[in-house]
Short mmCIF file of C-alpha atoms and ligand atoms in Angstrom, two decimals:
data_model
loop_
_atom_site.label_atom_id
_atom_site.label_comp_id
_atom_site.label_asym_id
_atom_site.label_seq_id
_atom_site.Cartn_x
_atom_site.Cartn_y
_atom_site.Cartn_z
CA MET A 1 59.91 266.52 110.65
CA LYS A 2 61.44 263.10 111.25
CA TRP A 3 63.63 263.67 108.18
CA LEU A 4 64.81 266.99 109.60
CA VAL A 5 65.69 265.36 112.92
CA LEU A 6 67.69 262.69 111.06
CA MET A 7 69.54 265.37 109.09
CA LEU A 8 70.37 267.27 112.25
CA THR A 9 71.56 264.08 113.98
CA ALA A 10 73.80 263.28 111.00
CA ALA A 11 75.24 266.81 111.03
CA THR A 12 75.95 266.58 114.76
CA THR A 13 77.67 263.21 114.29
CA LEU A 14 79.85 264.54 111.45
CA MET A 15 80.81 267.53 113.56
CA ALA A 16 81.66 265.20 116.44
CA GLN A 17 83.85 263.07 114.17
CA GLY A 18 86.03 266.02 113.18
CA GLU A 19 86.36 267.30 116.73
CA LYS A 20 89.34 266.08 118.77
CA VAL A 21 88.64 265.71 122.44
CA ARG A 22 91.05 267.41 124.85
CA ILE A 23 91.44 265.70 128.22
CA ILE A 24 93.46 266.76 131.26
CA ALA A 25 93.79 264.46 134.27
CA PHE A 26 95.05 265.49 137.72
CA GLY A 27 96.59 263.25 140.36
CA ALA A 28 98.33 264.13 143.61
CA HIS A 29 101.44 262.03 142.80
CA PRO A 30 103.27 260.94 139.65
CA ASP A 31 101.49 257.54 139.22
CA ASP A 32 97.98 258.40 140.52
CA CYS A 33 96.49 259.30 137.11
CA ASP A 34 98.07 256.16 135.65
CA ILE A 35 96.37 253.87 138.20
CA ARG A 36 92.91 255.30 137.56
CA ALA A 37 92.94 256.34 133.90
CA ALA A 38 95.92 254.99 131.90
CA GLY A 39 93.72 252.58 129.91
CA THR A 40 91.18 255.21 128.91
CA ALA A 41 94.04 257.63 128.15
CA ALA A 42 95.62 255.04 125.82
CA LEU A 43 92.28 254.57 124.02
CA TRP A 44 91.80 258.33 123.63
CA ALA A 45 95.38 258.73 122.36
CA LYS A 46 94.87 255.95 119.77
CA MET A 47 91.82 257.82 118.47
CA GLY A 48 93.86 261.03 118.02
CA ASP A 49 92.50 262.81 121.10
CA ALA A 50 94.86 264.92 123.24
CA VAL A 51 95.53 263.68 126.77
CA LYS A 52 97.69 265.23 129.47
CA PHE A 53 98.32 263.87 132.95
CA VAL A 54 99.32 266.35 135.66
CA SER A 55 100.79 265.41 139.03
CA VAL A 56 100.09 268.21 141.50
CA THR A 57 103.06 267.24 143.73
CA ASN A 58 106.54 266.18 142.64
CA GLY A 59 106.41 262.94 144.65
CA ASP A 60 109.50 263.78 146.70
CA ALA A 61 108.33 261.88 149.82
CA GLY A 62 107.31 258.60 148.19
CA HIS A 63 110.24 256.30 148.92
CA GLN A 64 111.81 254.42 151.84
CA THR A 65 115.45 255.34 151.06
CA MET A 66 115.54 258.11 148.42
CA ARG A 67 114.21 261.60 149.10
CA GLY A 68 114.18 265.26 148.07
CA THR A 69 115.37 266.49 144.68
CA GLU A 70 116.96 263.17 143.77
CA LEU A 71 113.63 261.34 144.20
CA ALA A 72 111.63 264.10 142.48
CA LYS A 73 113.96 263.82 139.43
CA ARG A 74 113.59 260.05 139.31
CA ARG A 75 109.80 260.28 139.52
CA LEU A 76 109.65 262.95 136.81
CA ALA A 77 111.63 260.62 134.50
CA GLU A 78 109.25 257.74 135.36
CA ALA A 79 106.20 259.93 134.59
CA LYS A 80 107.69 260.96 131.23
CA GLU A 81 108.39 257.30 130.39
CA SER A 82 104.80 256.36 131.28
CA ALA A 83 103.54 259.17 129.03
CA ARG A 84 105.76 257.91 126.18
CA ARG A 85 104.28 254.41 126.54
CA LEU A 86 100.71 255.81 126.50
CA GLY A 87 101.19 258.39 123.72
CA ILE A 88 100.22 261.29 125.98
CA GLU A 89 101.84 264.25 127.80
CA TYR A 90 102.73 264.36 131.50
CA ASP A 91 103.42 267.46 133.66
CA VAL A 92 104.70 267.34 137.23
CA LEU A 93 104.12 270.48 139.33
CA ASP A 94 106.81 271.39 141.85
CA ASN A 95 104.79 271.13 145.09
CA HIS A 96 106.12 268.95 147.93
CA ASP A 97 104.71 265.46 148.40
CA GLY A 98 102.80 264.96 151.67
CA LYS A 99 102.46 268.71 152.22
CA LEU A 100 99.83 269.75 149.65
CA LEU A 101 97.25 272.29 150.82
CA PRO A 102 94.28 273.76 148.89
CA THR A 103 95.79 277.25 148.64
CA LEU A 104 94.93 279.96 146.12
CA ASP A 105 98.43 279.61 144.59
CA VAL A 106 97.95 275.93 143.75
CA ARG A 107 94.37 276.53 142.60
CA GLU A 108 95.75 279.10 140.15
CA GLU A 109 98.36 276.61 138.89
CA ILE A 110 95.51 274.19 138.16
CA ILE A 111 93.32 276.83 136.48
CA ARG A 112 96.28 277.66 134.20
CA GLU A 113 96.82 274.00 133.31
CA ILE A 114 93.14 273.52 132.39
CA ARG A 115 92.97 276.76 130.38
CA ASN A 116 96.26 276.19 128.53
CA TRP A 117 95.17 272.65 127.59
CA LYS A 118 91.77 274.03 126.38
CA ALA A 119 90.24 271.05 128.15
CA ASP A 120 86.88 269.53 127.27
CA VAL A 121 87.22 266.94 130.05
CA VAL A 122 88.95 267.26 133.44
CA LEU A 123 89.61 264.19 135.63
CA SER A 124 90.44 264.23 139.34
CA PRO A 125 90.12 262.24 142.55
CA ARG A 126 87.08 262.75 144.76
CA PRO A 127 87.79 264.80 147.89
CA ASN A 128 87.22 261.71 150.09
CA ASP A 129 90.37 259.64 150.39
CA TYR A 130 92.84 258.28 152.97
CA HIS A 131 95.69 260.49 151.71
CA PRO A 132 95.53 264.27 152.36
CA ASP A 133 97.31 265.02 149.04
CA HIS A 134 94.59 263.05 147.22
CA ARG A 135 91.81 264.83 149.15
CA TYR A 136 93.25 268.28 148.47
CA THR A 137 93.84 267.51 144.79
CA GLY A 138 90.11 266.72 144.63
CA VAL A 139 89.28 270.01 146.38
CA LEU A 140 91.71 272.04 144.22
CA VAL A 141 90.26 270.72 140.96
CA GLN A 142 86.70 271.26 142.21
CA ASP A 143 87.70 274.83 143.10
CA ALA A 144 89.02 275.36 139.56
CA ALA A 145 85.69 274.23 138.02
CA TYR A 146 83.74 277.25 136.79
CA MET A 147 86.64 279.60 137.73
CA VAL A 148 88.30 278.48 134.47
CA VAL A 149 85.65 280.51 132.56
CA VAL A 150 85.95 283.74 134.60
CA PRO A 151 88.19 286.07 132.50
CA ASP A 152 88.89 288.49 135.35
CA LEU A 153 90.74 285.75 137.26
CA LEU A 154 94.28 285.21 135.93
CA PRO A 155 93.83 287.56 132.94
CA ASP A 156 97.30 286.54 131.62
CA THR A 157 95.90 283.09 130.71
CA PRO A 158 92.83 283.33 128.41
CA ALA A 159 89.72 281.93 130.10
CA LEU A 160 87.76 279.05 128.56
CA ARG A 161 84.40 279.99 127.03
CA LYS A 162 82.77 276.78 128.28
CA ASN A 163 83.07 275.01 131.61
CA PRO A 164 84.54 271.55 130.84
CA VAL A 165 82.99 268.27 131.99
CA PHE A 166 84.61 267.38 135.33
CA LEU A 167 84.80 263.69 136.26
CA TYR A 168 86.04 261.78 139.28
CA TYR A 169 88.17 258.62 139.25
CA GLU A 170 86.90 255.50 140.96
CA ASP A 171 87.82 254.96 144.62
CA ARG A 172 86.76 252.57 147.37
CA PHE A 173 85.62 255.10 149.99
CA GLN A 174 82.04 254.78 151.26
CA ARG A 175 81.57 257.96 153.32
CA PRO A 176 79.90 260.37 152.87
CA ASN A 177 78.77 258.50 149.74
CA PRO A 178 80.18 255.70 147.59
CA PHE A 179 81.59 256.29 144.10
CA SER A 180 79.00 256.07 141.31
CA PRO A 181 80.28 254.53 138.01
CA ASP A 182 78.33 256.88 135.69
CA ILE A 183 80.70 256.03 132.82
CA ALA A 184 82.58 252.71 132.51
CA VAL A 185 85.18 252.15 129.80
CA ASP A 186 86.15 248.68 128.53
CA ILE A 187 89.98 248.73 128.46
CA ASP A 188 90.57 245.09 127.40
CA ASP A 189 92.31 246.20 124.17
CA VAL A 190 94.88 248.30 126.05
CA ILE A 191 95.32 246.44 129.34
CA ASP A 192 98.94 245.52 128.57
CA GLN A 193 99.64 249.15 127.72
CA LYS A 194 98.15 250.20 131.07
CA VAL A 195 100.31 247.65 132.92
CA SER A 196 103.31 248.95 130.95
CA ALA A 197 102.50 252.53 132.09
CA LEU A 198 102.42 251.38 135.73
CA ASP A 199 105.64 249.42 135.15
CA ALA A 200 107.37 252.70 134.19
CA HIS A 201 106.97 253.87 137.83
CA VAL A 202 109.63 251.49 139.13
CA SER A 203 110.24 253.47 142.35
CA GLN A 204 106.57 253.08 143.26
CA PHE A 205 105.17 249.72 142.16
CA TYR A 206 108.32 247.67 142.79
CA GLU A 207 109.90 249.58 145.69
CA TRP A 208 107.88 252.08 147.76
CA LEU A 209 104.31 250.70 147.68
CA PRO A 210 105.31 247.06 148.42
CA TRP A 211 107.65 248.35 151.18
CA VAL A 212 104.79 250.32 152.82
CA ASP A 213 102.58 247.23 152.65
CA GLY A 214 105.34 244.96 154.03
CA LYS A 215 105.37 242.98 150.74
CA LEU A 216 108.76 243.89 149.32
CA ALA A 217 109.86 240.23 149.39
CA GLN A 218 106.94 239.30 147.07
CA VAL A 219 108.14 241.52 144.20
CA PRO A 220 109.48 239.28 141.40
CA LYS A 221 112.99 240.04 140.12
CA ASP A 222 112.32 239.01 136.51
CA HIS A 223 110.84 241.82 134.37
CA THR A 224 108.13 239.70 132.66
CA GLU A 225 107.10 238.17 136.00
CA ARG A 226 106.99 241.65 137.53
CA LYS A 227 104.48 242.83 134.94
CA ALA A 228 102.29 239.75 135.47
CA TRP A 229 102.44 240.42 139.22
CA LEU A 230 101.47 244.09 138.66
CA LYS A 231 98.48 242.98 136.63
CA ARG A 232 97.37 240.52 139.34
CA THR A 233 97.79 242.94 142.23
CA TRP A 234 96.77 246.34 140.77
CA ILE A 235 94.07 245.71 138.19
CA PRO A 236 90.64 245.63 139.90
CA LYS A 237 87.86 243.09 139.44
CA ILE A 238 84.51 244.25 138.03
CA SER A 239 81.85 245.02 140.70
CA PRO A 240 78.10 244.64 139.94
CA PRO A 241 77.53 248.45 139.59
CA VAL A 242 80.49 248.72 137.18
CA ARG A 243 79.17 245.73 135.17
CA ALA A 244 75.75 247.43 134.91
CA SER A 245 77.45 250.59 133.64
CA LEU A 246 79.50 248.63 131.05
CA VAL A 247 76.27 247.01 129.79
CA LYS A 248 74.58 250.42 129.63
CA TRP A 249 77.36 251.92 127.49
CA TYR A 250 78.36 248.91 125.33
CA GLY A 251 75.20 246.77 125.24
CA PRO A 252 74.85 243.32 126.86
CA GLN A 253 77.22 241.37 124.60
CA LYS A 254 80.33 243.53 124.85
CA GLY A 255 79.43 244.90 128.29
CA ASN A 256 79.20 241.42 129.80
CA ALA A 257 82.35 240.20 128.03
CA ALA A 258 84.65 243.02 129.24
CA LYS A 259 87.36 241.90 131.69
CA TYR A 260 89.13 245.18 132.45
CA TYR A 261 87.67 248.65 132.97
CA GLU A 262 88.07 252.16 134.27
CA ALA A 263 85.08 254.07 135.65
CA PHE A 264 84.27 257.74 136.18
CA GLU A 265 81.65 259.73 138.10
CA ILE A 266 80.24 263.03 136.81
CA CYS A 267 81.05 265.97 139.11
CA GLU A 268 78.16 268.38 139.66
CA TYR A 269 80.34 271.50 139.35
CA GLY A 270 81.29 271.12 135.68
CA ALA A 271 79.18 271.04 132.51
CA GLN A 272 76.49 268.35 132.82
CA PRO A 273 76.73 266.12 129.72
CA ASP A 274 73.78 264.19 128.31
CA GLU A 275 74.30 260.70 126.89
CA ALA A 276 75.06 261.99 123.37
CA ARG A 277 77.71 264.38 124.71
CA ILE A 278 79.31 261.63 126.80
CA ARG A 279 79.60 259.51 123.63
CA GLN A 280 81.29 262.43 121.84
CA LEU A 281 83.76 262.88 124.69
CA PHE A 282 84.34 259.12 125.06
CA PRO A 283 84.38 257.95 121.41
CA MET A 284 85.52 254.47 122.54
CA LEU A 285 82.04 253.78 124.02
CA HIS A 286 80.52 251.64 121.28
ZN1 ZN B 1 98.93 259.16 145.33
#
C-alpha cells in the first residue's frame, strides 16, 4: 500500500514537472502588477512558465503634466519595456484611468483575457483599497471567477474547463479584514530584475508618484542612484506574518534568510488549492 502511494506520488510529480503553469495578473494601472508581482513573475518566467500582466485601464490620468492619448501611449511603451525586462507579456486595455466601473462590458473583457490565456492562476488586487480603480479591478476579477467556466457566456471565446486558482496581491488595508499571506515567495534572486521592471515605468516612479507625494526633489538624476532609491523606497520590509509564511514554504533556514518577498492570499471564489497544488503552481517554493 505504502509502495503504491509512493508510485502515485512519483507519477504526480513527473506530471507536474512537464506541466507549464499559465499565470495572468490584473492591475488597474500599467505598473500595479509590477509593484506586487514582478519578482514572482520573473521567477515563473525563468522556469519556463507563461506569465501575462494586464492593466485594466490605459493609465491616461496618471501624470502631472501629460495626459490623454499621449500619456496612454507612453505608459503602454513603459509596460512593454517592463515585460521585456521580466520575460513576460503585458496587455493594456483601453479603459480610462480614474473612471473604471465594474460594468458587464469590462467584466467580459476580463473573462476573455483569462480564457484566451488558459490561465491556471489569476492574480488581482483585493476589493479594499484607497483607489477606486484598484477596488473595481478587484471586483471585476472576482466577478470573472467561475464565469470563466460557463460556456453559455461569451460563446465566441471557449470557456475554461476548470476554474483557475484566484489570488490577491498584498496590500496594507485593515478593514474589513487584513491581508493574509497564505503564500510568500522569496524573490532575493530576482530583486534587481524587479527593480529594473519598476524602473521601466519612468513616468510613474520618477515623475508622477513622487510629485503626488511632494517628493519630486528627492528623485536622483543619476540612473544608478535612481534604481538604488527605488529599491529603498518601494521594496517592503518583511512583517512577522510574512516571515512565518516564508518559513512555512521554504523551511526555517531559507525562510529566515530571505530579504525580499511577494505574498499572495487565496481568494475563496476560485479553485481551492491544497499544499501540493500550490507547490505545482509555484514551483519556486523549495
Ligand atoms: Zn494603480
